[in-house]
PDB file of C-alpha atoms in Angstrom:
ATOM      1  CA  MET A   1       0.000   0.000   0.000  1.00 43.00           C
ATOM      2  CA  SER A   2       1.612   3.155  -1.172  1.00 46.00           C
ATOM      3  CA  GLY A   3       0.531   6.352  -2.755  1.00 52.00           C
ATOM      4  CA  PRO A   4       1.390   9.946  -3.267  1.00 53.00           C
ATOM      5  CA  PRO A   5       1.510  12.485  -0.450  1.00 50.00           C
ATOM      6  CA  THR A   6      -2.025  13.473   0.416  1.00 53.00           C
ATOM      7  CA  PRO A   7      -3.201  17.043   0.029  1.00 57.00           C
ATOM      8  CA  ALA A   8      -5.732  18.439   2.442  1.00 79.00           C
ATOM      9  CA  GLY A   9      -9.273  17.888   1.314  1.00 90.00           C
ATOM     10  CA  PRO A  10     -12.138  15.465   1.690  1.00 97.00           C
ATOM     11  CA  ARG A  11     -11.318  11.777   1.414  1.00 98.00           C
ATOM     12  CA  VAL A  12     -13.217  10.084  -1.408  1.00 98.00           C
ATOM     13  CA  LEU A  13     -13.371   6.373  -2.029  1.00 98.00           C
ATOM     14  CA  ALA A  14     -14.197   5.789  -5.715  1.00 98.00           C
ATOM     15  CA  ILE A  15     -15.062   2.179  -6.403  1.00 98.00           C
ATOM     16  CA  ALA A  16     -16.328   0.054  -9.265  1.00 98.00           C
ATOM     17  CA  SER A  17     -16.090  -3.447 -10.584  1.00 97.00           C
ATOM     18  CA  GLY A  18     -14.481  -4.054 -13.955  1.00 96.00           C
ATOM     19  CA  GLY A  19     -15.348  -3.165 -17.515  1.00 96.00           C
ATOM     20  CA  GLY A  20     -17.963  -0.500 -18.135  1.00 96.00           C
ATOM     21  CA  HIS A  21     -18.436   0.198 -14.428  1.00 97.00           C
ATOM     22  CA  TRP A  22     -14.767   1.174 -14.154  1.00 98.00           C
ATOM     23  CA  VAL A  23     -14.818   3.214 -17.380  1.00 97.00           C
ATOM     24  CA  GLN A  24     -17.827   5.192 -16.138  1.00 97.00           C
ATOM     25  CA  LEU A  25     -16.161   5.814 -12.772  1.00 98.00           C
ATOM     26  CA  LEU A  26     -13.087   7.188 -14.536  1.00 98.00           C
ATOM     27  CA  ARG A  27     -15.292   9.643 -16.430  1.00 97.00           C
ATOM     28  CA  LEU A  28     -16.159  11.228 -13.072  1.00 97.00           C
ATOM     29  CA  ARG A  29     -12.549  12.011 -12.092  1.00 97.00           C
ATOM     30  CA  PRO A  30     -12.827  15.786 -12.660  1.00 96.00           C
ATOM     31  CA  ALA A  31     -15.652  15.891 -10.088  1.00 95.00           C
ATOM     32  CA  TRP A  32     -13.319  15.172  -7.167  1.00 93.00           C
ATOM     33  CA  GLU A  33     -10.471  17.491  -8.017  1.00 93.00           C
ATOM     34  CA  GLY A  34      -8.857  18.694  -4.793  1.00 93.00           C
ATOM     35  CA  CYS A  35      -9.975  15.601  -2.886  1.00 96.00           C
ATOM     36  CA  ARG A  36      -7.847  12.785  -1.536  1.00 96.00           C
ATOM     37  CA  VAL A  37      -9.131   9.962  -3.702  1.00 97.00           C
ATOM     38  CA  THR A  38      -8.597   6.263  -3.202  1.00 98.00           C
ATOM     39  CA  TYR A  39      -9.664   4.155  -6.164  1.00 98.00           C
ATOM     40  CA  VAL A  40     -10.741   0.575  -5.602  1.00 98.00           C
ATOM     41  CA  SER A  41     -11.465  -2.012  -8.276  1.00 98.00           C
ATOM     42  CA  VAL A  42     -11.024  -5.653  -9.127  1.00 98.00           C
ATOM     43  CA  ARG A  43      -8.119  -5.663 -11.600  1.00 98.00           C
ATOM     44  CA  PRO A  44      -4.591  -4.653 -10.605  1.00 98.00           C
ATOM     45  CA  GLY A  45      -3.952  -3.326 -14.116  1.00 98.00           C
ATOM     46  CA  TYR A  46      -6.513  -0.572 -13.562  1.00 98.00           C
ATOM     47  CA  ALA A  47      -3.896   1.223 -11.467  1.00 98.00           C
ATOM     48  CA  ASP A  48      -2.398   2.318 -14.793  1.00 98.00           C
ATOM     49  CA  ASP A  49      -5.610   4.276 -15.449  1.00 98.00           C
ATOM     50  CA  VAL A  50      -5.067   6.464 -12.377  1.00 97.00           C
ATOM     51  CA  PRO A  51      -1.322   7.198 -12.333  1.00 96.00           C
ATOM     52  CA  GLY A  52      -0.140   8.970  -9.220  1.00 94.00           C
ATOM     53  CA  GLU A  53      -3.369   8.169  -7.369  1.00 95.00           C
ATOM     54  CA  ARG A  54      -3.997   5.765  -4.529  1.00 97.00           C
ATOM     55  CA  PHE A  55      -5.322   2.484  -5.897  1.00 98.00           C
ATOM     56  CA  ARG A  56      -6.381  -0.684  -4.099  1.00 98.00           C
ATOM     57  CA  THR A  57      -7.455  -4.015  -5.542  1.00 98.00           C
ATOM     58  CA  ILE A  58     -10.102  -6.341  -4.177  1.00 98.00           C
ATOM     59  CA  ASN A  59     -11.237  -9.694  -5.479  1.00 98.00           C
ATOM     60  CA  ASP A  60     -14.084  -9.860  -7.963  1.00 96.00           C
ATOM     61  CA  ALA A  61     -17.215 -11.820  -7.087  1.00 95.00           C
ATOM     62  CA  THR A  62     -20.853 -12.086  -8.059  1.00 92.00           C
ATOM     63  CA  ARG A  63     -23.993 -13.171  -6.260  1.00 93.00           C
ATOM     64  CA  TRP A  64     -23.264 -16.714  -7.396  1.00 95.00           C
ATOM     65  CA  ASP A  65     -20.013 -16.775  -5.423  1.00 97.00           C
ATOM     66  CA  LYS A  66     -20.971 -16.308  -1.768  1.00 97.00           C
ATOM     67  CA  LEU A  67     -17.507 -17.032  -0.396  1.00 98.00           C
ATOM     68  CA  GLY A  68     -16.020 -14.574  -2.865  1.00 97.00           C
ATOM     69  CA  LEU A  69     -18.499 -11.930  -1.712  1.00 98.00           C
ATOM     70  CA  VAL A  70     -17.496 -12.485   1.907  1.00 98.00           C
ATOM     71  CA  GLN A  71     -13.822 -12.131   0.971  1.00 98.00           C
ATOM     72  CA  MET A  72     -14.609  -8.970  -0.958  1.00 98.00           C
ATOM     73  CA  ALA A  73     -16.519  -7.464   1.957  1.00 98.00           C
ATOM     74  CA  ILE A  74     -13.708  -8.217   4.403  1.00 98.00           C
ATOM     75  CA  ARG A  75     -11.010  -6.771   2.146  1.00 98.00           C
ATOM     76  CA  LEU A  76     -13.098  -3.715   1.440  1.00 98.00           C
ATOM     77  CA  ALA A  77     -13.847  -3.197   5.139  1.00 98.00           C
ATOM     78  CA  TRP A  78     -10.115  -3.205   5.847  1.00 98.00           C
ATOM     79  CA  ILE A  79      -9.477  -0.627   3.118  1.00 98.00           C
ATOM     80  CA  MET A  80     -12.324   1.574   4.294  1.00 98.00           C
ATOM     81  CA  LEU A  81     -11.225   1.454   7.918  1.00 98.00           C
ATOM     82  CA  ARG A  82      -7.809   2.682   6.826  1.00 98.00           C
ATOM     83  CA  VAL A  83      -9.084   5.336   4.390  1.00 98.00           C
ATOM     84  CA  ARG A  84     -12.044   6.562   6.490  1.00 98.00           C
ATOM     85  CA  PRO A  85     -13.688   8.228   3.482  1.00 98.00           C
ATOM     86  CA  HIS A  86     -15.904  11.275   3.814  1.00 98.00           C
ATOM     87  CA  ALA A  87     -17.647  10.220   0.611  1.00 98.00           C
ATOM     88  CA  VAL A  88     -18.061   6.976  -1.300  1.00 98.00           C
ATOM     89  CA  VAL A  89     -18.877   7.056  -5.009  1.00 98.00           C
ATOM     90  CA  SER A  90     -19.703   3.938  -6.997  1.00 98.00           C
ATOM     91  CA  THR A  91     -20.840   3.063 -10.478  1.00 97.00           C
ATOM     92  CA  GLY A  92     -21.406  -0.566  -9.480  1.00 93.00           C
ATOM     93  CA  ALA A  93     -21.638  -3.421  -9.035  1.00 95.00           C
ATOM     94  CA  ALA A  94     -20.986  -5.795  -6.070  1.00 97.00           C
ATOM     95  CA  PRO A  95     -17.929  -3.852  -4.786  1.00 97.00           C
ATOM     96  CA  GLY A  96     -20.001  -0.679  -4.875  1.00 97.00           C
ATOM     97  CA  TYR A  97     -22.806  -2.299  -2.927  1.00 97.00           C
ATOM     98  CA  PHE A  98     -20.491  -3.233  -0.074  1.00 98.00           C
ATOM     99  CA  ALA A  99     -18.743   0.146  -0.186  1.00 98.00           C
ATOM    100  CA  ILE A 100     -22.048   2.011   0.089  1.00 98.00           C
ATOM    101  CA  ARG A 101     -23.148  -0.142   3.027  1.00 98.00           C
ATOM    102  CA  LEU A 102     -19.810   0.138   4.833  1.00 98.00           C
ATOM    103  CA  GLY A 103     -19.542   3.827   4.018  1.00 98.00           C
ATOM    104  CA  ARG A 104     -22.841   4.524   5.712  1.00 97.00           C
ATOM    105  CA  LEU A 105     -21.708   2.617   8.797  1.00 97.00           C
ATOM    106  CA  LEU A 106     -18.635   4.864   8.889  1.00 97.00           C
ATOM    107  CA  GLY A 107     -20.720   8.018   8.512  1.00 98.00           C
ATOM    108  CA  ALA A 108     -19.708   8.795   4.927  1.00 98.00           C
ATOM    109  CA  ARG A 109     -21.950  10.340   2.317  1.00 98.00           C
ATOM    110  CA  THR A 110     -22.610   7.766  -0.356  1.00 98.00           C
ATOM    111  CA  ILE A 111     -23.423   8.139  -4.031  1.00 98.00           C
ATOM    112  CA  TRP A 112     -24.647   5.325  -6.232  1.00 98.00           C
ATOM    113  CA  ILE A 113     -24.645   5.954  -9.984  1.00 97.00           C
ATOM    114  CA  ASP A 114     -26.326   3.115 -11.812  1.00 96.00           C
ATOM    115  CA  SER A 115     -24.582   1.947 -14.963  1.00 93.00           C
ATOM    116  CA  ILE A 116     -25.694   3.494 -18.221  1.00 92.00           C
ATOM    117  CA  ALA A 117     -26.155  -0.069 -19.479  1.00 92.00           C
ATOM    118  CA  ASN A 118     -29.348  -0.319 -17.414  1.00 91.00           C
ATOM    119  CA  VAL A 119     -31.733   1.289 -19.876  1.00 93.00           C
ATOM    120  CA  GLU A 120     -34.967  -0.493 -18.935  1.00 95.00           C
ATOM    121  CA  GLU A 121     -34.705  -0.518 -15.140  1.00 95.00           C
ATOM    122  CA  MET A 122     -32.278   0.016 -12.298  1.00 95.00           C
ATOM    123  CA  SER A 123     -29.793  -2.805 -11.839  1.00 95.00           C
ATOM    124  CA  MET A 124     -30.435  -5.403  -9.173  1.00 95.00           C
ATOM    125  CA  THR A 125     -27.519  -4.036  -7.160  1.00 95.00           C
ATOM    126  CA  GLY A 126     -28.805  -0.515  -7.657  1.00 94.00           C
ATOM    127  CA  GLN A 127     -32.165  -1.531  -6.255  1.00 95.00           C
ATOM    128  CA  LEU A 128     -30.543  -3.267  -3.280  1.00 96.00           C
ATOM    129  CA  VAL A 129     -28.404  -0.253  -2.434  1.00 96.00           C
ATOM    130  CA  ARG A 130     -31.236   2.255  -2.779  1.00 96.00           C
ATOM    131  CA  ARG A 131     -32.062   2.725   0.886  1.00 96.00           C
ATOM    132  CA  HIS A 132     -28.394   2.925   1.878  1.00 97.00           C
ATOM    133  CA  ALA A 133     -27.219   5.544  -0.614  1.00 97.00           C
ATOM    134  CA  THR A 134     -27.275   9.224   0.318  1.00 97.00           C
ATOM    135  CA  LEU A 135     -27.728  10.011  -3.361  1.00 97.00           C
ATOM    136  CA  TRP A 136     -29.207   7.396  -5.687  1.00 97.00           C
ATOM    137  CA  LEU A 137     -28.801   8.204  -9.380  1.00 97.00           C
ATOM    138  CA  THR A 138     -29.782   6.834 -12.752  1.00 97.00           C
ATOM    139  CA  GLN A 139     -28.209   7.944 -15.995  1.00 96.00           C
ATOM    140  CA  TRP A 140     -31.516   7.690 -17.836  1.00 96.00           C
ATOM    141  CA  PRO A 141     -34.150  10.435 -17.428  1.00 96.00           C
ATOM    142  CA  HIS A 142     -37.073   8.060 -18.040  1.00 97.00           C
ATOM    143  CA  LEU A 143     -36.037   5.947 -14.994  1.00 96.00           C
ATOM    144  CA  ALA A 144     -36.061   8.922 -12.616  1.00 96.00           C
ATOM    145  CA  SER A 145     -39.040   9.508 -10.356  1.00 95.00           C
ATOM    146  CA  ALA A 146     -40.040  11.672  -7.413  1.00 96.00           C
ATOM    147  CA  ASP A 147     -39.190   8.817  -5.033  1.00 94.00           C
ATOM    148  CA  GLY A 148     -35.893   8.179  -6.787  1.00 94.00           C
ATOM    149  CA  PRO A 149     -33.695   7.494  -8.455  1.00 97.00           C
ATOM    150  CA  ALA A 150     -32.741  11.010  -9.446  1.00 96.00           C
ATOM    151  CA  HIS A 151     -31.322  11.900 -12.829  1.00 96.00           C
ATOM    152  CA  GLU A 152     -28.535  14.488 -12.991  1.00 96.00           C
ATOM    153  CA  GLY A 153     -27.110  13.576 -16.387  1.00 93.00           C
ATOM    154  CA  SER A 154     -24.931  10.792 -17.683  1.00 93.00           C
ATOM    155  CA  VAL A 155     -21.212  10.131 -17.705  1.00 90.00           C
ATOM    156  CA  LEU A 156     -21.033   9.383 -21.442  1.00 82.00           C
TER     157      LEU A 156
END
């Protein structure tokens, strides 16, 4: 675990699983300029996408791999206890779910941004995380409603 010297500013934990979730998270990077950001994802090679930034890797798992999910939650809890983020931002999926839940336990503000791939309805993970997220967002205006999710634009 190493990283650059940390400037003063809010601590943000930015987390996503692989593929499109990670790409969408990277599109948000300008939003946390001036913050101390720790990126978390499932592939060590993603560290190359955030040079000079703190990056941590956790195992990947899905709902079909219960033991893998437990391992993920434990590793993520360790990271979050060390980072103590003020805010948690996720574009999905399983790693984001655990980060939102743990972030709330630690008193962080939490933002869930459902993947743009979910055109017809919110993802299953997005629906599960709904009541735990401080801000629950969809990238599609037709999925927004008064009771949530909210739509504030898209990352693409």
